[in-house]
Amino acid sequence: MANTETTLKEALASIEGATGAALVDYTSGMALGTIGGSKGFDLNVAAAGNTDVVRAKIRTMEHLGLKGEIEDILITLSDQYHLIRLLKGRGGNGLFLYLVLDGKRANLAMARHQLRRIEADLEV
């Protein structure tokens, strides 16, 4: 089991094209940890904004009576991928991993695979 800081460092180092990562509490919108980003890309602001995305999707699923669980949410921009992975299991309720990828360098399928592996090792 890895702690938050170690997990986020591993995500940034092991996922090709990753430029930022965060662990976010979507009940409060607060980032519990961040790594990467840039002067022009504040991961704390992105975490808070993506909390609204997660809440909206959960609310919509409830209104539709959908019983499945959200694995991840993908937002594609012209030059980036934003991957939101809701955490499951012990201690993960209300949390998501947020990953920002350079669209030119990232392999989305591999990033999703790596993020699942990292989630399994995360100690919350």
PDB file of C-alpha atoms in Angstrom:
ATOM      1  CA  MET A   1       0.000   0.000   0.000  1.00  0.00           C
ATOM      2  CA  ALA A   2       1.310   3.423  -0.935  1.00  0.00           C
ATOM      3  CA  ASN A   3       0.478   6.785   0.592  1.00  0.00           C
ATOM      4  CA  THR A   4      -0.994   9.677  -1.387  1.00  0.00           C
ATOM      5  CA  GLU A   5       2.259  11.488  -2.163  1.00  0.00           C
ATOM      6  CA  THR A   6       4.014   8.303  -3.300  1.00  0.00           C
ATOM      7  CA  THR A   7       1.012   7.303  -5.396  1.00  0.00           C
ATOM      8  CA  LEU A   8       0.814  10.646  -7.195  1.00  0.00           C
ATOM      9  CA  LYS A   9       4.573  10.633  -7.864  1.00  0.00           C
ATOM     10  CA  GLU A  10       4.270   7.127  -9.270  1.00  0.00           C
ATOM     11  CA  ALA A  11       1.403   8.193 -11.535  1.00  0.00           C
ATOM     12  CA  LEU A  12       3.409  11.084 -12.934  1.00  0.00           C
ATOM     13  CA  ALA A  13       6.556   8.988 -13.412  1.00  0.00           C
ATOM     14  CA  SER A  14       5.016   5.790 -14.752  1.00  0.00           C
ATOM     15  CA  ILE A  15       2.287   7.053 -17.075  1.00  0.00           C
ATOM     16  CA  GLU A  16       3.600   8.261 -20.424  1.00  0.00           C
ATOM     17  CA  GLY A  17       2.486  11.811 -21.134  1.00  0.00           C
ATOM     18  CA  ALA A  18       1.201  12.542 -17.598  1.00  0.00           C
ATOM     19  CA  THR A  19       1.650  16.213 -16.707  1.00  0.00           C
ATOM     20  CA  GLY A  20      -0.337  16.398 -13.469  1.00  0.00           C
ATOM     21  CA  ALA A  21      -2.175  14.267 -10.957  1.00  0.00           C
ATOM     22  CA  ALA A  22      -4.356  14.820  -7.909  1.00  0.00           C
ATOM     23  CA  LEU A  23      -6.292  12.916  -5.302  1.00  0.00           C
ATOM     24  CA  VAL A  24      -9.592  14.723  -4.769  1.00  0.00           C
ATOM     25  CA  ASP A  25     -12.404  14.529  -2.240  1.00  0.00           C
ATOM     26  CA  TYR A  26     -15.556  15.158  -4.287  1.00  0.00           C
ATOM     27  CA  THR A  27     -17.699  15.723  -1.219  1.00  0.00           C
ATOM     28  CA  SER A  28     -15.740  18.905  -0.450  1.00  0.00           C
ATOM     29  CA  GLY A  29     -14.010  19.645  -3.769  1.00  0.00           C
ATOM     30  CA  MET A  30     -10.631  19.767  -2.044  1.00  0.00           C
ATOM     31  CA  ALA A  31      -7.473  18.237  -3.463  1.00  0.00           C
ATOM     32  CA  LEU A  32      -5.888  16.008  -0.816  1.00  0.00           C
ATOM     33  CA  GLY A  33      -2.657  15.972  -2.790  1.00  0.00           C
ATOM     34  CA  THR A  34      -1.344  17.224  -6.122  1.00  0.00           C
ATOM     35  CA  ILE A  35       1.762  16.828  -8.233  1.00  0.00           C
ATOM     36  CA  GLY A  36       2.705  18.459 -11.510  1.00  0.00           C
ATOM     37  CA  GLY A  37       0.609  21.028 -13.282  1.00  0.00           C
ATOM     38  CA  SER A  38       2.150  24.325 -14.300  1.00  0.00           C
ATOM     39  CA  LYS A  39       2.002  28.050 -13.685  1.00  0.00           C
ATOM     40  CA  GLY A  40      -0.851  28.255 -16.185  1.00  0.00           C
ATOM     41  CA  PHE A  41      -2.629  25.100 -14.977  1.00  0.00           C
ATOM     42  CA  ASP A  42      -3.589  25.066 -11.292  1.00  0.00           C
ATOM     43  CA  LEU A  43      -4.435  21.521 -10.239  1.00  0.00           C
ATOM     44  CA  ASN A  44      -6.371  22.737  -7.194  1.00  0.00           C
ATOM     45  CA  VAL A  45      -8.709  24.755  -9.417  1.00  0.00           C
ATOM     46  CA  ALA A  46      -9.033  21.801 -11.815  1.00  0.00           C
ATOM     47  CA  ALA A  47      -9.797  19.467  -8.889  1.00  0.00           C
ATOM     48  CA  ALA A  48     -12.586  21.723  -7.651  1.00  0.00           C
ATOM     49  CA  GLY A  49     -14.052  22.083 -11.142  1.00  0.00           C
ATOM     50  CA  ASN A  50     -13.948  18.366 -11.846  1.00  0.00           C
ATOM     51  CA  THR A  51     -15.744  17.740  -8.559  1.00  0.00           C
ATOM     52  CA  ASP A  52     -18.764  19.377 -10.218  1.00  0.00           C
ATOM     53  CA  VAL A  53     -18.404  16.979 -13.172  1.00  0.00           C
ATOM     54  CA  VAL A  54     -18.390  13.944 -10.871  1.00  0.00           C
ATOM     55  CA  ARG A  55     -21.336  15.183  -8.815  1.00  0.00           C
ATOM     56  CA  ALA A  56     -23.363  15.944 -11.954  1.00  0.00           C
ATOM     57  CA  LYS A  57     -22.739  12.478 -13.386  1.00  0.00           C
ATOM     58  CA  ILE A  58     -23.662  10.759 -10.120  1.00  0.00           C
ATOM     59  CA  ARG A  59     -26.842  12.857  -9.873  1.00  0.00           C
ATOM     60  CA  THR A  60     -27.779  12.084 -13.494  1.00  0.00           C
ATOM     61  CA  MET A  61     -27.284   8.364 -12.951  1.00  0.00           C
ATOM     62  CA  GLU A  62     -29.556   8.534  -9.895  1.00  0.00           C
ATOM     63  CA  HIS A  63     -32.273  10.355 -11.880  1.00  0.00           C
ATOM     64  CA  LEU A  64     -32.045   7.751 -14.628  1.00  0.00           C
ATOM     65  CA  GLY A  65     -32.094   4.868 -12.174  1.00  0.00           C
ATOM     66  CA  LEU A  66     -28.787   3.512 -13.459  1.00  0.00           C
ATOM     67  CA  LYS A  67     -27.302   0.981 -11.070  1.00  0.00           C
ATOM     68  CA  GLY A  68     -23.784   0.646 -12.506  1.00  0.00           C
ATOM     69  CA  GLU A  69     -20.723   2.225 -10.936  1.00  0.00           C
ATOM     70  CA  ILE A  70     -18.622   4.894 -12.604  1.00  0.00           C
ATOM     71  CA  GLU A  71     -15.142   3.556 -13.348  1.00  0.00           C
ATOM     72  CA  ASP A  72     -13.755   6.656 -14.969  1.00  0.00           C
ATOM     73  CA  ILE A  73     -14.735   9.813 -16.785  1.00  0.00           C
ATOM     74  CA  LEU A  74     -12.730  10.982 -19.791  1.00  0.00           C
ATOM     75  CA  ILE A  75     -12.620  14.545 -21.032  1.00  0.00           C
ATOM     76  CA  THR A  76     -10.767  15.063 -24.288  1.00  0.00           C
ATOM     77  CA  LEU A  77      -9.425  18.448 -25.304  1.00  0.00           C
ATOM     78  CA  SER A  78      -7.627  19.287 -28.525  1.00  0.00           C
ATOM     79  CA  ASP A  79      -4.234  18.723 -26.871  1.00  0.00           C
ATOM     80  CA  GLN A  80      -4.963  17.005 -23.533  1.00  0.00           C
ATOM     81  CA  TYR A  81      -6.834  14.142 -21.917  1.00  0.00           C
ATOM     82  CA  HIS A  82      -8.321  14.571 -18.460  1.00  0.00           C
ATOM     83  CA  LEU A  83      -9.006  11.261 -16.751  1.00  0.00           C
ATOM     84  CA  ILE A  84     -11.092  11.023 -13.579  1.00  0.00           C
ATOM     85  CA  ARG A  85     -11.071   7.653 -11.789  1.00  0.00           C
ATOM     86  CA  LEU A  86     -13.485   7.200  -8.893  1.00  0.00           C
ATOM     87  CA  LEU A  87     -11.925   5.155  -6.106  1.00  0.00           C
ATOM     88  CA  LYS A  88     -13.638   2.046  -4.873  1.00  0.00           C
ATOM     89  CA  GLY A  89     -13.216  -0.104  -1.824  1.00  0.00           C
ATOM     90  CA  ARG A  90     -11.984   0.557   1.641  1.00  0.00           C
ATOM     91  CA  GLY A  91     -11.533   4.251   2.369  1.00  0.00           C
ATOM     92  CA  GLY A  92     -12.076   5.305  -1.234  1.00  0.00           C
ATOM     93  CA  ASN A  93     -15.681   6.472  -1.040  1.00  0.00           C
ATOM     94  CA  GLY A  94     -15.979  10.112  -2.040  1.00  0.00           C
ATOM     95  CA  LEU A  95     -12.525  10.246  -3.655  1.00  0.00           C
ATOM     96  CA  PHE A  96     -11.211  10.302  -7.196  1.00  0.00           C
ATOM     97  CA  LEU A  97      -7.848  10.269  -8.886  1.00  0.00           C
ATOM     98  CA  TYR A  98      -7.458  13.013 -11.474  1.00  0.00           C
ATOM     99  CA  LEU A  99      -4.860  12.684 -14.212  1.00  0.00           C
ATOM    100  CA  VAL A 100      -3.888  15.223 -16.873  1.00  0.00           C
ATOM    101  CA  LEU A 101      -2.228  13.806 -19.983  1.00  0.00           C
ATOM    102  CA  ASP A 102      -0.472  15.417 -22.941  1.00  0.00           C
ATOM    103  CA  GLY A 103      -2.585  14.253 -25.889  1.00  0.00           C
ATOM    104  CA  LYS A 104       0.404  14.007 -28.219  1.00  0.00           C
ATOM    105  CA  ARG A 105       2.490  11.770 -25.936  1.00  0.00           C
ATOM    106  CA  ALA A 106      -0.069   9.739 -24.001  1.00  0.00           C
ATOM    107  CA  ASN A 107      -1.457   6.302 -24.729  1.00  0.00           C
ATOM    108  CA  LEU A 108      -4.937   6.526 -23.262  1.00  0.00           C
ATOM    109  CA  ALA A 109      -5.489   2.763 -22.933  1.00  0.00           C
ATOM    110  CA  MET A 110      -2.190   2.325 -21.104  1.00  0.00           C
ATOM    111  CA  ALA A 111      -2.903   5.322 -18.876  1.00  0.00           C
ATOM    112  CA  ARG A 112      -6.240   3.825 -17.824  1.00  0.00           C
ATOM    113  CA  HIS A 113      -4.557   0.486 -17.148  1.00  0.00           C
ATOM    114  CA  GLN A 114      -1.807   2.110 -15.068  1.00  0.00           C
ATOM    115  CA  LEU A 115      -4.311   4.224 -13.125  1.00  0.00           C
ATOM    116  CA  ARG A 116      -6.267   1.073 -12.177  1.00  0.00           C
ATOM    117  CA  ARG A 117      -3.048  -0.505 -10.924  1.00  0.00           C
ATOM    118  CA  ILE A 118      -2.103   2.612  -8.979  1.00  0.00           C
ATOM    119  CA  GLU A 119      -5.589   2.746  -7.434  1.00  0.00           C
ATOM    120  CA  ALA A 120      -5.173  -0.816  -6.167  1.00  0.00           C
ATOM    121  CA  ASP A 121      -1.947   0.165  -4.353  1.00  0.00           C
ATOM    122  CA  LEU A 122      -3.274   3.417  -2.871  1.00  0.00           C
ATOM    123  CA  GLU A 123      -3.626   3.652   0.894  1.00  0.00           C
ATOM    124  CA  VAL A 124      -6.208   6.276   1.857  1.00  0.00           C
TER     125      VAL A 124
END
